[in-house]
Short mmCIF file of C-alpha atoms and ligand atoms in Angstrom, two decimals:
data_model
loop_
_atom_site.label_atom_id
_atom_site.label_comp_id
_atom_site.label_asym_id
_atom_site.label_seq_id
_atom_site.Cartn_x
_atom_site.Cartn_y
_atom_site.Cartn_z
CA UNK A 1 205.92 -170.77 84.13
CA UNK A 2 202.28 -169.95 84.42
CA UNK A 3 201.40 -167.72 87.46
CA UNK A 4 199.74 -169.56 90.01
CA UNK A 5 195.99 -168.45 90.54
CA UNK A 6 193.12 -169.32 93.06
CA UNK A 7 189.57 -169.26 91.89
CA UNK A 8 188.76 -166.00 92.91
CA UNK A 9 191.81 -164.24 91.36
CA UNK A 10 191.01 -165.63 87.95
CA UNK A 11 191.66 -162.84 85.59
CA UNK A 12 191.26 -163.38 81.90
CA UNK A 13 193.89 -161.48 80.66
CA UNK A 14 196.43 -163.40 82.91
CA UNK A 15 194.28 -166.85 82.19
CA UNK A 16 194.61 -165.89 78.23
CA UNK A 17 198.70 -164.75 78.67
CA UNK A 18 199.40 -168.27 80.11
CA UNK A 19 197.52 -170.55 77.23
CA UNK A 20 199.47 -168.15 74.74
CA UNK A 21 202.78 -168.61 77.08
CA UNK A 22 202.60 -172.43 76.25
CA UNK A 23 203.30 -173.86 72.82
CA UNK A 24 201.02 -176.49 71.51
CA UNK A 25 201.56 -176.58 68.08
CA UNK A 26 200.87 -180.12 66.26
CA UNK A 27 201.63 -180.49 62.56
CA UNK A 28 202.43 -183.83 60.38
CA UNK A 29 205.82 -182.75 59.80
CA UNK A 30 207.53 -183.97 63.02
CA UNK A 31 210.28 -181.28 63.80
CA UNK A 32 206.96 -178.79 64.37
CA UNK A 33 205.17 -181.42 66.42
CA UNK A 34 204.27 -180.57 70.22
CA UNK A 35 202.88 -182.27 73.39
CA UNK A 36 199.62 -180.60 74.26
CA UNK A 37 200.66 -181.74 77.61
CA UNK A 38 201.26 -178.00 79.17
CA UNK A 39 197.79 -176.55 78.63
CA UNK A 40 196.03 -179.48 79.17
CA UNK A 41 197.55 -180.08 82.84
CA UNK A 42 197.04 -176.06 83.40
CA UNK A 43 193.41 -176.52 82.16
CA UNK A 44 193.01 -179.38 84.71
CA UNK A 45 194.50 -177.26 87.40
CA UNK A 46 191.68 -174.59 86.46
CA UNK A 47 188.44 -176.52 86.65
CA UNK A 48 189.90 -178.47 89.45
CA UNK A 49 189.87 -175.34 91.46
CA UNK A 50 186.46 -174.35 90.15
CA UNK A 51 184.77 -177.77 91.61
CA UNK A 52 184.88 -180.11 88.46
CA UNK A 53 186.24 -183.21 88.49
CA UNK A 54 188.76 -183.62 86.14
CA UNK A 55 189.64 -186.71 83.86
CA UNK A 56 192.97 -185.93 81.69
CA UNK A 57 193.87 -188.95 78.82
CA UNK A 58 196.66 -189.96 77.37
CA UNK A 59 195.69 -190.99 73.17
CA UNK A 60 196.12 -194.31 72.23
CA UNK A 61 199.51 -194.12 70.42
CA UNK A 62 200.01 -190.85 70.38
CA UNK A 63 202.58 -190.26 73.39
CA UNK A 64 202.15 -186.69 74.64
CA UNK A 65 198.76 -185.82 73.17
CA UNK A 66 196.34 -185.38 75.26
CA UNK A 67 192.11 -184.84 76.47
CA UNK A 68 190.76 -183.62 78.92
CA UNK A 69 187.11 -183.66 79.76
CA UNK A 70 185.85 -181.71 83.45
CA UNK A 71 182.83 -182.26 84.82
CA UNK A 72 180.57 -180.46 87.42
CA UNK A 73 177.36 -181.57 88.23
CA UNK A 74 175.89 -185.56 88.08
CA UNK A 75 174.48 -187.45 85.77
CA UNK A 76 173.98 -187.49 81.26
CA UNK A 77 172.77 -184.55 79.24
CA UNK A 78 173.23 -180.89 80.25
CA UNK A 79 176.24 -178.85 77.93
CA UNK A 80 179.18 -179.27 76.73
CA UNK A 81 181.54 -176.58 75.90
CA UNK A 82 184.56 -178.04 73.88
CA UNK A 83 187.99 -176.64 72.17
CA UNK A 84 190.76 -178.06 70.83
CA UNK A 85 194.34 -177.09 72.22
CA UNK A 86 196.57 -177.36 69.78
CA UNK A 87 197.01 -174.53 67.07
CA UNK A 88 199.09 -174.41 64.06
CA UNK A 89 202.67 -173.94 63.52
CA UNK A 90 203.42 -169.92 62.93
CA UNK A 91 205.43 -168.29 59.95
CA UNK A 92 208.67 -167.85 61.37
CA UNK A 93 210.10 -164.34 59.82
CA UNK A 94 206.24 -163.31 59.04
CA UNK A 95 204.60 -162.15 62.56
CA UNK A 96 205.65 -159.15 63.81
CA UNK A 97 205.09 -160.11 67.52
CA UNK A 98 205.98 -163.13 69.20
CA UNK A 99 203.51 -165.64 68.92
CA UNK A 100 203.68 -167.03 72.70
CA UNK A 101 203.91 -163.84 74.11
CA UNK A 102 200.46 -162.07 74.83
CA UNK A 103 200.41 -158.48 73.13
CA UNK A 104 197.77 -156.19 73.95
CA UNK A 105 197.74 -153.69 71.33
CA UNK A 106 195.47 -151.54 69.50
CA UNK A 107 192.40 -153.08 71.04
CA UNK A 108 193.86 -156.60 70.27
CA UNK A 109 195.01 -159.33 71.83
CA UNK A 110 197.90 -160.82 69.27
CA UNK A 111 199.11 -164.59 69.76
CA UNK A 112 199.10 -167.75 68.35
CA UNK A 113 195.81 -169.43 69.49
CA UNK A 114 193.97 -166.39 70.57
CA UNK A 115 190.90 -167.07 68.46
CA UNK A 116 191.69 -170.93 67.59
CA UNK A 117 191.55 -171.62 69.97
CA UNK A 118 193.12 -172.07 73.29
CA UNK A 119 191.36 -168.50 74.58
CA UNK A 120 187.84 -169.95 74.74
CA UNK A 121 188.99 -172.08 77.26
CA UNK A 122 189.91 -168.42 79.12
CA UNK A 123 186.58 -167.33 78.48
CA UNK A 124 184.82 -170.55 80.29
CA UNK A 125 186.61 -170.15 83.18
CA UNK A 126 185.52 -166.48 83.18
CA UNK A 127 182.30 -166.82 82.69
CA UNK A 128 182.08 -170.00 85.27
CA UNK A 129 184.13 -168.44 87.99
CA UNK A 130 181.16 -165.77 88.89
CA UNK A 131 178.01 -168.01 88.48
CA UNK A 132 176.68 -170.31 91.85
CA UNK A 133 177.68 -173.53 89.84
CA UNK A 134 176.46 -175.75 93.31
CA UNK A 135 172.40 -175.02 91.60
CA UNK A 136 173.27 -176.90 88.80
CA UNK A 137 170.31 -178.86 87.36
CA UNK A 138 172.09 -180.52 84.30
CA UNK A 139 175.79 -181.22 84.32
CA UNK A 140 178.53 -179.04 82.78
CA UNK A 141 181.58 -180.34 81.23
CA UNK A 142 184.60 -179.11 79.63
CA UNK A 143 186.03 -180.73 76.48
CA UNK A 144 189.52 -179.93 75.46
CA UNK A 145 191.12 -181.93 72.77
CA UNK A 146 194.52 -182.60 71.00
CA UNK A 147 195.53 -182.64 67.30
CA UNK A 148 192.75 -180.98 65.91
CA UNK A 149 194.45 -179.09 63.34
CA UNK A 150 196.19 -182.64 62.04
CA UNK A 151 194.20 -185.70 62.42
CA UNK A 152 191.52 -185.06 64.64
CA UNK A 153 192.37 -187.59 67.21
CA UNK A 154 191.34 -186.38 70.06
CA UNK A 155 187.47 -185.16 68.82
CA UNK A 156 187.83 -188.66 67.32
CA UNK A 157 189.41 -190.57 70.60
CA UNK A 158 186.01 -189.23 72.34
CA UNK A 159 183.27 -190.17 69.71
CA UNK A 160 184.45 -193.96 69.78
CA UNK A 161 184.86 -193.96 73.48
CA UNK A 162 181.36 -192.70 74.11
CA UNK A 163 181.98 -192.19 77.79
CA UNK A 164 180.28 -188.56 77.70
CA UNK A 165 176.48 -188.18 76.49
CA UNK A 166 175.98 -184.43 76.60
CA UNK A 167 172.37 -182.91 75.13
CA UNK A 168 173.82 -179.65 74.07
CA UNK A 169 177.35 -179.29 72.97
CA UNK A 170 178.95 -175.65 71.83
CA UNK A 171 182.73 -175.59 70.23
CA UNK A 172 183.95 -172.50 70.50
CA UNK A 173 186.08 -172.00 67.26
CA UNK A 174 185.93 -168.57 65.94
CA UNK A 175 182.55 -167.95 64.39
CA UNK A 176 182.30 -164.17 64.90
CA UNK A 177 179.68 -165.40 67.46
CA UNK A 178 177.38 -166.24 64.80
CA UNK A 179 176.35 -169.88 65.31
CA UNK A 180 176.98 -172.00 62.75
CA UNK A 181 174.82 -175.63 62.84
CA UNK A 182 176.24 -177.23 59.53
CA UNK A 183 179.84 -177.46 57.30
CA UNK A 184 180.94 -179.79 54.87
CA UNK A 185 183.26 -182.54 55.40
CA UNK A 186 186.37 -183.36 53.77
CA UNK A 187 188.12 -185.94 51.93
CA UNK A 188 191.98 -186.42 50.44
CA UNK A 189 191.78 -188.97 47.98
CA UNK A 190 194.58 -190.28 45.66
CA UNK A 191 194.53 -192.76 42.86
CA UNK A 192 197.82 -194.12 41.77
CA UNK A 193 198.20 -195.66 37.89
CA UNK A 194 200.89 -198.42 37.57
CA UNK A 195 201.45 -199.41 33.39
CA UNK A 196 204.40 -200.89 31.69
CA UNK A 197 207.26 -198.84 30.08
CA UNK A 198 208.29 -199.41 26.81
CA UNK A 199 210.27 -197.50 24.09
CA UNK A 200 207.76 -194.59 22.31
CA UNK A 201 208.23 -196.29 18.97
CA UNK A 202 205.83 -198.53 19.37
CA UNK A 203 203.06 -196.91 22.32
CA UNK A 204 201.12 -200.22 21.66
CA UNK A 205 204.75 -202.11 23.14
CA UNK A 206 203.38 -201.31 26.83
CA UNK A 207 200.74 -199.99 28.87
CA UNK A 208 200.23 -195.99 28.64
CA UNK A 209 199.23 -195.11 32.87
CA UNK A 210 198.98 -191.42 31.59
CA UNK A 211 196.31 -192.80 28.65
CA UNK A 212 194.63 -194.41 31.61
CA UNK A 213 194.63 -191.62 33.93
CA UNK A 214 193.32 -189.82 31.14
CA UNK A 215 189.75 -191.93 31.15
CA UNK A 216 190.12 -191.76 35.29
CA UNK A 217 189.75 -187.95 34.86
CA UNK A 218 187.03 -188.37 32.12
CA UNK A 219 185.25 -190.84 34.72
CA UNK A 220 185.93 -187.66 37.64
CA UNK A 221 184.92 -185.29 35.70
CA UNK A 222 181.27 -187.07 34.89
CA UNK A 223 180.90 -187.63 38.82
CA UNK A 224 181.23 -184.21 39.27
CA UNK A 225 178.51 -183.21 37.10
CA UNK A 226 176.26 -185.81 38.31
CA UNK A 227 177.26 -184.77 42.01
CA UNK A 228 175.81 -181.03 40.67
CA UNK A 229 172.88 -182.60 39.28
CA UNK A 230 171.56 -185.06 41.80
CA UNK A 231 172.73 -183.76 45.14
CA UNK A 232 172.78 -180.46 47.19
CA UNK A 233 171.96 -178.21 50.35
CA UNK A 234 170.35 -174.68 49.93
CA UNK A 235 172.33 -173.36 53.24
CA UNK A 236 175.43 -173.97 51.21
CA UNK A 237 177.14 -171.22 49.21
CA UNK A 238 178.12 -174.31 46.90
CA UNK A 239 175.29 -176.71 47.39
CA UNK A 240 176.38 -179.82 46.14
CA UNK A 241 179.14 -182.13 47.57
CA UNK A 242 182.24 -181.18 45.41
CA UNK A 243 184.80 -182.84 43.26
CA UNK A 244 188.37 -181.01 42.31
CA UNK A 245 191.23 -182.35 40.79
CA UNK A 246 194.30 -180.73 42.41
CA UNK A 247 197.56 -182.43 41.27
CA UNK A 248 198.82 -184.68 38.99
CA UNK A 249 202.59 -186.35 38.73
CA UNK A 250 203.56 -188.41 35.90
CA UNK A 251 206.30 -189.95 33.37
CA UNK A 252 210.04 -188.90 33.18
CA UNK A 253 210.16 -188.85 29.16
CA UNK A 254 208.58 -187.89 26.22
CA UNK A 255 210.22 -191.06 24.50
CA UNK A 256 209.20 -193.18 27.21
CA UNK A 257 205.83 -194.95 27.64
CA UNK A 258 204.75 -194.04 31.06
CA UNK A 259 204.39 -196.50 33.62
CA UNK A 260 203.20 -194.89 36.44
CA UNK A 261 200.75 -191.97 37.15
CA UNK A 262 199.15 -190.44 40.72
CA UNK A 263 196.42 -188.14 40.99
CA UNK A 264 195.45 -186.25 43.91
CA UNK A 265 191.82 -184.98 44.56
CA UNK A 266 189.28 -183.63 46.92
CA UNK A 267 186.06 -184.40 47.26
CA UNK A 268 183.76 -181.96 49.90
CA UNK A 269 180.76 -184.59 51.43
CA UNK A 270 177.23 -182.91 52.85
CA UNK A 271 174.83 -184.01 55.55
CA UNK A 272 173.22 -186.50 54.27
CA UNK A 273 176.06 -187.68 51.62
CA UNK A 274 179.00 -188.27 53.60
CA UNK A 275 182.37 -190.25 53.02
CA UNK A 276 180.82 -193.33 52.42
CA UNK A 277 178.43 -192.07 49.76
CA UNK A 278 181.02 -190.66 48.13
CA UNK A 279 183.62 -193.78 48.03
CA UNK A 280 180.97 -195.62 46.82
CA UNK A 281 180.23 -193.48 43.54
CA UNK A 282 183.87 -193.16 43.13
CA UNK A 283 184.29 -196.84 43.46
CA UNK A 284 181.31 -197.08 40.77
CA UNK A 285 182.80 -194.50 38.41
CA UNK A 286 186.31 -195.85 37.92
CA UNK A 287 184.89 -199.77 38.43
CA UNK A 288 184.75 -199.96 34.46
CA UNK A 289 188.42 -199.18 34.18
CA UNK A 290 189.40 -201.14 36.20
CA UNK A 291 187.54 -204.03 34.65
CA UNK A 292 189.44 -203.00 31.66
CA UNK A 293 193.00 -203.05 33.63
CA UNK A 294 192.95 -205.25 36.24
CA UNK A 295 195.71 -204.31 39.02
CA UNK A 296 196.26 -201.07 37.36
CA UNK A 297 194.51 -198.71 39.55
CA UNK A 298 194.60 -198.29 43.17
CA UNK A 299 192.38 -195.85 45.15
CA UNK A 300 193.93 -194.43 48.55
CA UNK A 301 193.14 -191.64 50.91
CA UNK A 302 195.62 -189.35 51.80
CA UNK A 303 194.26 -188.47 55.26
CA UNK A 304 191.13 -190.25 57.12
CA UNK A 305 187.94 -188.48 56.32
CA UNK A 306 186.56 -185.98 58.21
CA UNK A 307 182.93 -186.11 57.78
CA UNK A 308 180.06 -183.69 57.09
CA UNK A 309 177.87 -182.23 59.93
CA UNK A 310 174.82 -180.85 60.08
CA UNK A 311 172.68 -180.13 63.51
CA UNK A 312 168.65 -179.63 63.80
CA UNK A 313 168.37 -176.18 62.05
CA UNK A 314 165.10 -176.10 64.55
CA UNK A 315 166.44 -177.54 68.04
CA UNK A 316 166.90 -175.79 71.05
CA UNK A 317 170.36 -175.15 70.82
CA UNK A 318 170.27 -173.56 67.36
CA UNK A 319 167.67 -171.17 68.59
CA UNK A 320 168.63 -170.14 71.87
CA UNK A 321 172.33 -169.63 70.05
CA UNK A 322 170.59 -167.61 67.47
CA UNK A 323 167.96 -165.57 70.24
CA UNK A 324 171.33 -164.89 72.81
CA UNK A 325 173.67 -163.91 70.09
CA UNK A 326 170.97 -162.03 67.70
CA UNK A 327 172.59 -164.02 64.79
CA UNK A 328 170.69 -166.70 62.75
CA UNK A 329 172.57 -169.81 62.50
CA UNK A 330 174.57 -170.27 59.23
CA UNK A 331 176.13 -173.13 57.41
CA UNK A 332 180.07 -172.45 56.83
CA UNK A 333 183.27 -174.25 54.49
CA UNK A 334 185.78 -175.04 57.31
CA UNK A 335 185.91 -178.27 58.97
CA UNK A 336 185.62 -178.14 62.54
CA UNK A 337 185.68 -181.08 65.19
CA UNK A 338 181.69 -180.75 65.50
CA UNK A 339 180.96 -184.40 63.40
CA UNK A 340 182.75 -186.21 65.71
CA UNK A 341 181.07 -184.24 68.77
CA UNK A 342 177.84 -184.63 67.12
CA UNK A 343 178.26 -188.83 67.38
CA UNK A 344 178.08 -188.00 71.04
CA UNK A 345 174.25 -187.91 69.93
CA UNK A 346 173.94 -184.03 70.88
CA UNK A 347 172.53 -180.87 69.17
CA UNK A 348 176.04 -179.42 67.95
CA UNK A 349 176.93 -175.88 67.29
CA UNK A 350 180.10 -174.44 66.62
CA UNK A 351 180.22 -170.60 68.06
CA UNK A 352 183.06 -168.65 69.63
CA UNK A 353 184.96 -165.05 69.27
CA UNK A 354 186.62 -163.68 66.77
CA UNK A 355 187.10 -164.37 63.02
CA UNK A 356 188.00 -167.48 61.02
CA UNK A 357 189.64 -164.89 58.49
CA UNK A 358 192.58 -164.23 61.29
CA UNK A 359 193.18 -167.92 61.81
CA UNK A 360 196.24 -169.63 60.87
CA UNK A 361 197.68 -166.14 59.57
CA UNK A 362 201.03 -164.31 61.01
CA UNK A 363 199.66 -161.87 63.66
CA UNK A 364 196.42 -163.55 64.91
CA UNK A 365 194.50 -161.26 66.93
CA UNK A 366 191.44 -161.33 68.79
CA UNK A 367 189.62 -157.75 69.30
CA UNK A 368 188.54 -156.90 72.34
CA UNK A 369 184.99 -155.36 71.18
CA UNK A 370 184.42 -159.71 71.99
CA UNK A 371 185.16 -159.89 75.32
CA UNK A 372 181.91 -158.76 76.79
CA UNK A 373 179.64 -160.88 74.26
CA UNK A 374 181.88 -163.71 74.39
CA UNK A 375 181.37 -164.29 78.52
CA UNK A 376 177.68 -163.12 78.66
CA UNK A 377 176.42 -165.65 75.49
CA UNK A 378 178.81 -168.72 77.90
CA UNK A 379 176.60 -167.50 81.05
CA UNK A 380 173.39 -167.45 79.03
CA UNK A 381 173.95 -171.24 77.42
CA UNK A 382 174.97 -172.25 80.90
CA UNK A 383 171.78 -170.84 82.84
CA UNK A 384 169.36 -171.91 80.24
CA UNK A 385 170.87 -175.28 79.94
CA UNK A 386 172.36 -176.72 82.88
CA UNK A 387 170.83 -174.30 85.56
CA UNK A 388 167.06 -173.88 84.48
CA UNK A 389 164.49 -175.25 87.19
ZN1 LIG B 1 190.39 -174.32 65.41
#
């Protein structure tokens, strides 16, 4: 059970032991799928006790996932500091410590969630608990979210409700504390090939779905050369939205005519040409096939969309991140809940301790060299945005 603590005894070593202590894990394989429950209600207890008023809710049809959102101060605008509390599921057999028990080693913290990302919600708290929150000009509130390492649903539960309008919003994922205002989004996308089987005699004696898949790729393949040529972003390492083809399943016989063929791909949308955009080329690239086969082909996604997002490389968030931390903003390739934040209609940057290289791996550590930085950049975004005169 988590130690019981009072607002002056916060301690973030103790607040960071407890997070670790409780497993959150969500995954879309059921036997590794968690409540969030535990760290949400412990969260609630914590803000409660440092004056915010504290709204926890249950997901629409997702029994035991839950939000939170904690507010001090009155009225729209001022920051938001968000998180997600859920992590991955671990490699059983490949970390050397246990994951839900807080080591402190080598200058390390090791445990599952450490850096992504139920610690930043450890670091609020102890960079809140000091300041004189009863000046507060502009409202703070706390954002913690389920599932965001499956489905999004809880980043996504918020944008459609719309209940929060924040100016400023900061999700602490591990950045290296280096600000980061845009990423790609990301799209699963299968198409599925259903021909008629026949004996291999005769190939004309039925309808070939690997023949067909074969102008599908041809069709891919030009969209991702036009996708190169008409489309990109310089703060990308890759600039243009991609394309890949990653698997392909097909046929059970060389003397068979196949009847049925999937494809799985990814396609990588950019501010400016998200998910839509994309369907809609797609759409227009395969349209002539289809013409050609009617009922053959049918388009699916393999997981909802999780659009692009790009902030105001020249707002005040993006500069006051990059004047506190002494890092320019940067664009990055990991998905992050920031889109869906960003439909709050907020500046959006994603910024928190630690690296993105030691998420989701055995051993997950967070150094301690970001302990210091970590609480002083929180009470910096807080004073300039919600206490300024
Ligand atoms: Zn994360």
């Amino acid at each position: 059970m988590p130690s019981v603590q009072t607002a002056s005894q916060f301690k973030l070593l103790d607040m960071y032991r407890d997070l670790i202590a409780l497993p959150s894990i969500s995954s879309t394989e059921p036997s590794w799928d968690q409540s969030n429950e535990k760290v949400i209600r412990l969260l609630a207890d914590w803000f409660s006790q440092l004056g915010f008023s504290v709204e926890v809710t249950e997901l629409d049809g997702l029994p035991g996932k839950f939000n939170m959102v904690a507010t001090r101060g009155e009225g729209d605008g001022g920051l938001l500091l968000a998180g997600h509390t859920d992590t991955v599921p671990y490699d059983e057999g490949r970390w050397t410590k246990d994951p839900f028990k807080l080591t402190e080693e080598n200058g390390r913290l090791y445990g599952l969630g450490v850096i992504d990302m139920k610690g930043f919600f450890a670091f609020i708290v102890e960079a809140l608990k000091d300041m004189d929150l009863s000046k507060l000009t502009k409202p703070i509130r706390i954002l913690a979210t389920a599932d965001e390492e499956t489905t999004m649903a809880g980043a996504r539960a918020i944008a459609s409700a719309m209940a929060i309008k924040p100016d400023y919003a900061v999700i602490g994922e591990p950045t290296g504390l280096v600000p980061v205002m845009m990423h790609k989004g990301h799209m699963s996308e299968g198409i599925r090939i259903t021909g008629k089987s026949g004996h291999s005699s005769d190939p004309a004696n039925g309808v070939n779905a690997l023949e067909i898949m074969h102008q599908v790729m041809g069709r891919l393949l030009d969209l991702q050369r036009q996708l190169k040529e008409n489309y990109g972003n310089q703060h990308f390492k890759v600039p243009q939205p991609t394309l890949n083809l990653g698997s392909l399943f097909g046929g059970d016989s060389p003397n068979r005519i196949c009847a049925c063929c999937e494809l799985n791909f990814d396609m990588r949308p950019i501010p400016g040409v998200g998910p839509d955009e994309l369907m809609g080329l797609l759409h227009h690239a395969i349209e002539p096939i289809k013409q050609q086969y009617p009922n053959a082909l049918e388009l699916f996604h393999l997981h909802e969309p999780i659009p692009p997002y790009g902030t105001d490389p020249n707002g005040e968030l993006v500069l006051a991140a990059a004047e506190i931390t002494g890092n320019p903003a940067e664009a990055v390739n990991y998905c992050t809940e920031a889109p869906f934040i960003n439909l709050l209609g907020c500046q959006t940057i994603v910024l928190g301790p630690g690296h993105i290289a030691q998420a989701h791996q055995p051993d997950e550590y967070l150094d301690l060299s970001f302990v210091k930085p970590t609480i002083d950049i929180i009470q910096r975004l807080v004073g300039r945005f919600c206490l300024a005169q």
